[in-house]
Coordinates of C-alpha atoms and ligand atoms in Angstrom, one line a residue:
M45 CA 16.3 1.8 21.6
N46 CA 16.9 2.8 18.0
R47 CA 20.5 1.9 17.4
T48 CA 20.9 -0.3 14.4
D49 CA 23.2 -2.7 16.3
E50 CA 20.5 -3.4 18.9
P51 CA 18.2 -6.3 18.3
A52 CA 15.1 -5.4 16.3
V53 CA 11.7 -5.6 17.9
V54 CA 8.6 -6.1 15.7
E55 CA 5.3 -4.7 16.8
S56 CA 2.9 -2.3 15.2
W57 CA -0.9 -2.2 15.7
N58 CA -2.1 0.8 13.8
E59 CA -1.1 3.6 11.3
W60 CA -0.4 6.4 13.8
D61 CA 1.3 5.4 17.1
P62 CA 4.9 6.8 17.4
L63 CA 7.0 5.2 14.7
R64 CA 10.2 3.6 15.9
H65 CA 11.4 1.4 13.1
V66 CA 10.5 1.3 9.4
I67 CA 11.5 -0.1 6.1
V68 CA 12.0 2.4 3.2
G69 CA 12.1 1.0 -0.3
R70 CA 14.7 1.4 -3.0
A71 CA 14.3 2.3 -6.7
D72 CA 17.2 0.2 -7.9
G73 CA 16.5 -1.7 -11.1
G74 CA 12.8 -0.7 -11.2
C75 CA 11.1 -1.9 -14.3
I76 CA 7.9 -1.2 -16.2
P77 CA 6.6 -4.7 -16.5
P78 CA 5.2 -6.1 -19.7
P79 CA 1.5 -6.4 -20.2
E80 CA -0.4 -8.9 -18.0
P81 CA -4.1 -9.0 -17.1
A82 CA -4.3 -7.3 -13.7
L83 CA -1.7 -4.7 -14.4
D84 CA -3.3 -3.6 -17.7
A85 CA -6.6 -3.1 -15.9
K86 CA -4.9 -0.6 -13.6
V87 CA -2.9 1.5 -16.2
P88 CA -5.2 4.4 -17.0
E89 CA -6.4 4.4 -20.7
D90 CA -4.7 7.7 -21.4
S91 CA -1.5 6.9 -19.6
D92 CA 1.9 7.4 -21.2
M93 CA 2.8 3.8 -20.0
R94 CA 0.4 2.0 -22.3
G95 CA 2.5 -0.2 -24.6
Q96 CA 5.8 0.5 -23.0
W97 CA 7.8 -1.8 -20.8
G98 CA 11.4 -2.5 -19.8
P99 CA 13.9 -1.1 -17.3
R100 CA 13.4 2.5 -16.2
S101 CA 16.2 4.9 -17.1
Q102 CA 19.2 5.1 -14.8
E103 CA 18.7 8.8 -14.5
T104 CA 15.2 8.3 -13.1
V105 CA 16.4 5.5 -10.8
D106 CA 19.1 7.7 -9.4
R107 CA 16.8 10.6 -8.8
A108 CA 14.2 8.5 -7.1
N109 CA 17.0 6.9 -4.9
E110 CA 18.2 10.3 -3.9
R111 CA 14.8 11.2 -2.7
L112 CA 14.3 7.9 -0.9
D113 CA 17.7 8.1 0.7
A114 CA 17.0 11.6 1.9
F115 CA 13.6 10.5 3.3
A116 CA 15.4 7.7 5.2
R117 CA 17.9 10.2 6.6
L118 CA 15.1 12.5 7.7
L119 CA 13.4 9.7 9.5
E120 CA 16.7 8.6 11.2
K121 CA 17.2 12.2 12.4
R122 CA 13.8 12.0 14.0
G123 CA 14.9 8.9 15.9
V124 CA 13.3 6.3 13.6
R125 CA 15.4 3.3 12.8
V126 CA 15.4 2.6 9.0
D127 CA 16.1 -0.6 7.1
R128 CA 16.3 -1.0 3.3
P129 CA 15.4 -4.0 1.1
T130 CA 17.9 -5.9 -1.0
P131 CA 17.0 -5.5 -4.7
I132 CA 17.2 -8.5 -7.0
D133 CA 17.6 -8.3 -10.8
F134 CA 14.1 -7.4 -11.7
N135 CA 14.9 -7.3 -15.4
Q136 CA 14.8 -11.0 -16.0
P137 CA 12.0 -13.4 -17.0
I138 CA 10.2 -15.3 -14.3
A139 CA 8.0 -18.3 -14.6
T140 CA 5.9 -20.8 -12.6
P141 CA 4.3 -24.0 -14.0
D142 CA 1.3 -21.9 -15.0
W143 CA 2.8 -18.7 -16.6
R144 CA 5.8 -16.8 -17.6
T145 CA 6.5 -13.0 -17.8
E146 CA 9.5 -11.1 -19.1
S147 CA 10.3 -8.9 -16.1
M148 CA 9.5 -8.1 -12.5
F149 CA 8.6 -4.7 -11.0
G150 CA 11.0 -3.4 -8.2
C151 CA 11.1 -2.9 -4.5
M152 CA 10.2 0.7 -4.0
P153 CA 6.8 0.1 -2.2
P154 CA 7.3 -2.3 0.7
R155 CA 3.8 -1.4 1.9
D156 CA 2.3 -3.3 -0.9
V157 CA 4.0 -6.6 0.1
L158 CA 4.4 -6.5 3.9
L159 CA 1.6 -6.3 6.4
T160 CA 2.7 -5.8 10.0
V161 CA 0.0 -6.7 12.5
G162 CA 1.2 -6.7 16.1
K163 CA 4.2 -9.0 16.3
E164 CA 3.6 -10.5 12.9
M165 CA 4.9 -9.6 9.5
L166 CA 2.9 -11.2 6.7
E167 CA 3.9 -11.4 3.1
A168 CA 0.8 -10.7 1.0
T169 CA -0.2 -13.0 -1.9
M170 CA 0.0 -10.1 -4.4
S171 CA -2.1 -10.2 -7.5
Y172 CA 0.3 -9.2 -10.4
R173 CA 2.5 -11.9 -11.8
C174 CA 5.4 -9.4 -12.1
R175 CA 5.3 -9.0 -8.3
W176 CA 5.1 -12.7 -7.4
F177 CA 8.8 -12.8 -6.2
E178 CA 9.0 -9.4 -4.7
Y179 CA 9.0 -10.8 -1.1
L180 CA 12.6 -12.0 -1.8
C181 CA 13.8 -8.5 -1.5
Y182 CA 12.6 -8.4 2.1
R183 CA 13.7 -11.8 3.2
P184 CA 17.1 -10.7 4.5
L185 CA 15.3 -8.2 6.8
L186 CA 12.6 -10.6 7.9
Q187 CA 15.1 -13.3 8.7
R188 CA 17.1 -10.8 10.8
Y189 CA 13.9 -9.7 12.7
C190 CA 13.1 -13.3 13.3
E191 CA 16.5 -13.9 14.8
D192 CA 16.5 -10.8 16.9
D193 CA 13.0 -11.0 18.3
P194 CA 12.0 -14.4 19.5
A195 CA 8.3 -13.4 19.6
M196 CA 8.2 -12.1 16.0
R197 CA 6.1 -14.1 13.6
H198 CA 7.1 -14.3 10.0
E199 CA 4.2 -15.5 7.9
A200 CA 3.5 -15.8 4.2
A201 CA 0.0 -16.1 2.7
P202 CA -0.5 -19.0 0.3
K203 CA 1.2 -18.2 -3.0
P204 CA -1.5 -17.8 -5.6
R205 CA -1.4 -19.5 -9.0
L206 CA -2.4 -16.4 -10.9
T207 CA -3.6 -18.3 -14.0
D208 CA -6.0 -16.6 -16.4
A209 CA -8.9 -17.8 -14.3
D210 CA -7.9 -15.2 -11.7
Y211 CA -8.8 -12.3 -14.1
R212 CA -12.0 -11.2 -15.7
S213 CA -11.5 -11.2 -19.5
D214 CA -13.8 -8.2 -20.1
Y215 CA -11.1 -6.0 -18.5
L216 CA -8.6 -7.1 -21.2
S217 CA -10.2 -4.7 -23.7
E218 CA -8.0 -1.8 -24.7
R219 CA -10.8 0.8 -24.5
I220 CA -13.4 0.3 -21.8
G221 CA -14.0 4.0 -21.0
V222 CA -14.1 5.6 -17.5
E223 CA -17.9 5.6 -17.4
K224 CA -18.1 1.8 -17.8
R225 CA -15.3 1.4 -15.4
L226 CA -17.1 3.4 -12.7
K227 CA -20.2 1.4 -13.3
W228 CA -18.3 -1.8 -12.9
T229 CA -16.4 -0.8 -9.8
A230 CA -19.6 0.5 -8.2
E231 CA -21.1 -3.0 -8.9
K232 CA -17.9 -4.6 -7.4
H233 CA -17.1 -6.1 -10.8
F234 CA -13.4 -6.0 -10.4
V235 CA -10.6 -7.3 -12.6
T236 CA -9.7 -10.1 -10.1
T237 CA -12.1 -13.1 -9.9
E238 CA -12.8 -15.2 -6.8
E239 CA -10.7 -18.1 -8.1
E240 CA -8.4 -18.0 -5.0
P241 CA -7.5 -15.7 -2.2
L242 CA -5.7 -12.5 -3.4
F243 CA -4.6 -9.4 -1.4
D244 CA -2.0 -6.8 -1.5
A245 CA -0.8 -5.6 1.9
A246 CA -1.5 -1.9 0.9
D247 CA -5.3 -2.7 0.8
V248 CA -5.2 -3.2 4.6
L249 CA -5.4 -0.5 7.3
R250 CA -4.7 -1.3 10.9
F251 CA -6.9 0.2 13.6
G252 CA -5.8 -1.8 16.8
R253 CA -8.1 -4.8 17.0
D254 CA -9.8 -3.9 13.7
L255 CA -8.5 -4.3 10.2
V256 CA -10.2 -2.3 7.4
V257 CA -9.6 -3.9 3.9
Q258 CA -10.4 -2.5 0.5
H259 CA -12.2 -4.9 -1.9
G260 CA -11.0 -3.9 -5.4
F261 CA -8.6 -4.8 -8.2
T262 CA -5.8 -6.1 -6.0
T263 CA -7.8 -7.7 -3.1
N264 CA -10.8 -10.1 -3.6
L265 CA -13.4 -11.4 -1.1
K266 CA -11.5 -14.6 -0.7
G267 CA -8.4 -12.6 0.2
I268 CA -10.4 -10.8 2.8
D269 CA -11.9 -14.0 4.1
W270 CA -8.4 -15.5 4.3
L271 CA -7.3 -12.5 6.4
R272 CA -10.3 -13.0 8.7
R273 CA -9.4 -16.6 9.3
H274 CA -5.7 -15.7 9.7
F275 CA -6.3 -13.0 12.3
P276 CA -9.1 -14.6 14.5
D277 CA -8.6 -12.0 17.2
H278 CA -9.3 -9.1 14.9
R279 CA -12.5 -7.9 13.3
V280 CA -11.9 -7.6 9.6
H281 CA -14.1 -5.1 7.7
A282 CA -14.4 -5.1 3.9
V283 CA -14.9 -1.6 2.4
N284 CA -15.1 -0.4 -1.2
F285 CA -14.9 3.0 -2.8
P286 CA -17.2 3.3 -5.9
G287 CA -15.8 6.6 -7.2
D288 CA -12.5 5.0 -8.2
P289 CA -12.2 3.6 -11.8
Y290 CA -8.9 1.9 -10.9
P291 CA -9.3 0.7 -7.3
I292 CA -6.0 -0.6 -6.1
H293 CA -4.6 0.0 -2.6
I294 CA -6.5 1.9 0.1
D295 CA -3.8 4.3 0.9
A296 CA -4.6 7.1 -1.6
T297 CA -8.3 6.9 -0.7
F298 CA -8.8 6.4 3.1
T299 CA -6.1 7.7 5.4
P300 CA -6.3 7.5 9.2
I301 CA -4.3 10.4 10.8
R302 CA -4.9 9.8 14.5
P303 CA -7.6 8.1 16.7
G304 CA -10.9 9.6 15.6
L305 CA -9.8 11.2 12.3
I306 CA -9.7 9.8 8.8
L307 CA -9.1 11.6 5.5
N308 CA -11.3 10.3 2.7
N309 CA -10.7 11.0 -1.0
P310 CA -13.7 13.2 -2.0
D311 CA -13.9 11.5 -5.4
R312 CA -14.0 8.1 -3.7
R313 CA -16.2 8.5 -0.7
L314 CA -16.9 5.6 1.6
P315 CA -20.6 4.6 0.9
D316 CA -23.2 5.6 3.5
D317 CA -24.0 2.0 4.4
Q318 CA -20.3 1.4 5.4
R319 CA -19.9 4.4 7.6
G320 CA -21.8 3.0 10.7
L321 CA -18.7 1.6 12.4
F322 CA -16.9 4.9 12.3
E323 CA -19.9 7.0 13.2
R324 CA -21.1 4.9 16.1
N325 CA -17.6 5.2 17.6
G326 CA -17.2 9.0 17.1
W327 CA -14.7 8.9 14.3
E328 CA -14.7 11.8 11.9
I329 CA -14.3 11.2 8.2
V330 CA -13.3 14.4 6.4
D331 CA -12.8 15.1 2.7
A332 CA -9.1 15.2 1.9
A333 CA -7.8 18.4 0.3
R334 CA -7.5 18.4 -3.5
P335 CA -4.1 17.4 -4.9
A336 CA -1.7 20.2 -6.0
H337 CA -1.1 18.5 -9.4
N338 CA -3.4 17.9 -12.3
S339 CA -1.6 14.8 -13.5
P340 CA 0.8 12.3 -12.1
P341 CA 4.6 12.5 -13.0
P342 CA 5.7 10.6 -16.2
L343 CA 5.4 6.8 -16.3
C344 CA 3.5 6.6 -13.0
Y345 CA 0.8 4.1 -12.3
S346 CA -0.7 6.0 -9.4
S347 CA -3.2 8.8 -9.6
V348 CA -2.7 12.4 -8.4
W349 CA -4.2 11.3 -5.1
L350 CA -0.8 10.2 -3.8
S351 CA -1.2 13.6 -2.2
M352 CA -3.0 11.9 0.7
N353 CA -0.5 9.0 0.8
V354 CA 1.1 10.4 4.0
L355 CA 3.2 8.8 6.6
V356 CA 2.1 9.5 10.2
L357 CA 5.0 9.6 12.6
D358 CA 2.9 10.0 15.7
P359 CA -0.6 11.3 16.5
K360 CA 0.7 14.9 16.2
T361 CA 3.2 14.6 13.4
V362 CA 2.8 13.7 9.7
C363 CA 5.1 13.5 6.7
V364 CA 3.5 14.9 3.5
E365 CA 5.0 15.2 0.0
A366 CA 6.6 18.7 -0.2
T367 CA 4.7 19.9 -3.3
E368 CA 1.3 18.9 -1.9
V369 CA 0.6 22.4 -0.5
H370 CA -3.2 21.9 -0.1
Q371 CA -2.7 18.6 1.8
M372 CA -0.1 20.2 4.0
E373 CA -2.3 23.1 4.8
Q374 CA -5.3 21.0 5.6
L375 CA -3.3 18.8 8.0
D376 CA -1.8 21.8 9.6
R377 CA -5.3 23.2 10.1
L378 CA -6.3 19.9 11.7
G379 CA -3.7 20.4 14.3
M380 CA -0.8 18.3 13.0
E381 CA 2.8 19.2 12.8
V382 CA 3.6 18.7 9.0
V383 CA 7.0 17.5 7.9
P384 CA 7.4 18.1 4.1
V385 CA 9.3 15.3 2.3
D386 CA 10.5 15.7 -1.3
L387 CA 9.4 12.4 -2.9
R388 CA 7.5 13.1 -6.1
D389 CA 10.5 11.9 -8.2
A390 CA 10.0 8.5 -6.7
Y391 CA 6.2 8.2 -7.3
A392 CA 6.7 6.4 -10.7
F393 CA 8.4 3.5 -8.9
G394 CA 5.3 2.6 -6.9
G395 CA 3.8 5.4 -4.9
G396 CA 4.1 8.0 -2.2
L397 CA 5.3 8.2 1.4
H398 CA 3.0 5.5 2.8
C399 CA 3.6 3.1 -0.1
A400 CA 7.4 3.7 0.2
T401 CA 7.5 2.5 3.8
A402 CA 6.4 -0.5 5.9
D403 CA 6.2 -0.5 9.7
V404 CA 8.4 -2.7 11.8
R405 CA 7.7 -1.0 15.1
R406 CA 5.4 1.6 16.5
E407 CA 5.0 2.2 20.2
G408 CA 1.7 1.3 21.8
A409 CA -0.5 -1.7 22.2
R410 CA -3.5 -3.2 20.6
E411 CA -6.5 -1.0 21.5
D412 CA -10.2 -1.2 20.7
Y413 CA -11.0 2.0 18.8
F414 CA -14.5 0.7 17.9
P415 CA -16.0 -0.5 21.2
K416 CA -19.5 0.0 19.7
G417 CA -19.0 -2.9 17.3
Ligands
LIG79 O1 -4.9 6.5 -6.5 O2 -3.6 5.5 -7.9 C1 -2.4 4.5 -5.5 C2 -2.0 3.6 -4.3 C3 -0.6 3.2 -4.3 N1 -0.3 2.3 -3.2 C4 -4.1 5.6 -6.8 C5 -3.8 4.6 -5.8

């Protein structure tokens, strides 16, 4: 059922059932966007990216694309159907009636934009202005899935206005310091305000009839409330991870591997008062292995914890970045077959193996993994 000339079927309920069809991003035309409120809050204070913006070099684009193409071929060899987005010219100014910015971002991390829940693919609101139009890169695919699969639901969350009222001005300061950032994030004082619903798809993890959503820089409480109203047959759980000074996207922090097992970033542990759901239902939360690297690659937004940004192919098989020896060893010890994937050269374009993909179809149905509420 994986031939590309056969009609696509959209359905995926969790992060681990056997993967059958996936989108893998592209690095083409990737840009470092100019300063804007929410993005600046995420760029670490000591990062080589501060003050730089513009198109990334062709050499880094080509190398990232080589890695992404090889990843796509590896998945295809394993019987997974792979689609790719259609890049637009990201290096051009964009505007709405409320704001203007000089460039866009790219289409390497489809996971940030697209949330597949059952038969639905939902375009997230996003929270950076430079990513406002990113959904356009996926529209050719979503239109095709819609034509192929009469039961597929293509949805888009309300486009946010993203005026200055969406962002806390105290995050605009150049030098906040990690200590103050940790205090703020522990108090859930994030860069985004509650002006309007905001979420990135990569803040959401799917566990059958439960969705676990990170409240942080890229997703606010109104965004989580919107998801709760939008998915009335799901239970939506808000979580937050106080040890993270730059909390965006849950997928380098909390990584389900198979029913009953989650890796948690040991620097960003789930607070005790949020563990009940998992503990009551026999789920084990284990500390993820330390990353193999002390620093991210050049011009990269993400932290070294992309080590745990893995792609599960089925409950016994997991793709891990090939240099992440400690993470590979830990998953091997936990009984998984580990497939190494060379992707570090693509990290700067928006993340690791989980970020670089978005589910179209996994086998399996919607299950209740948390029967004890
Ligand atoms: O640890 O920098 C990266 C998540 C990318 N989707 C981090 C989070």
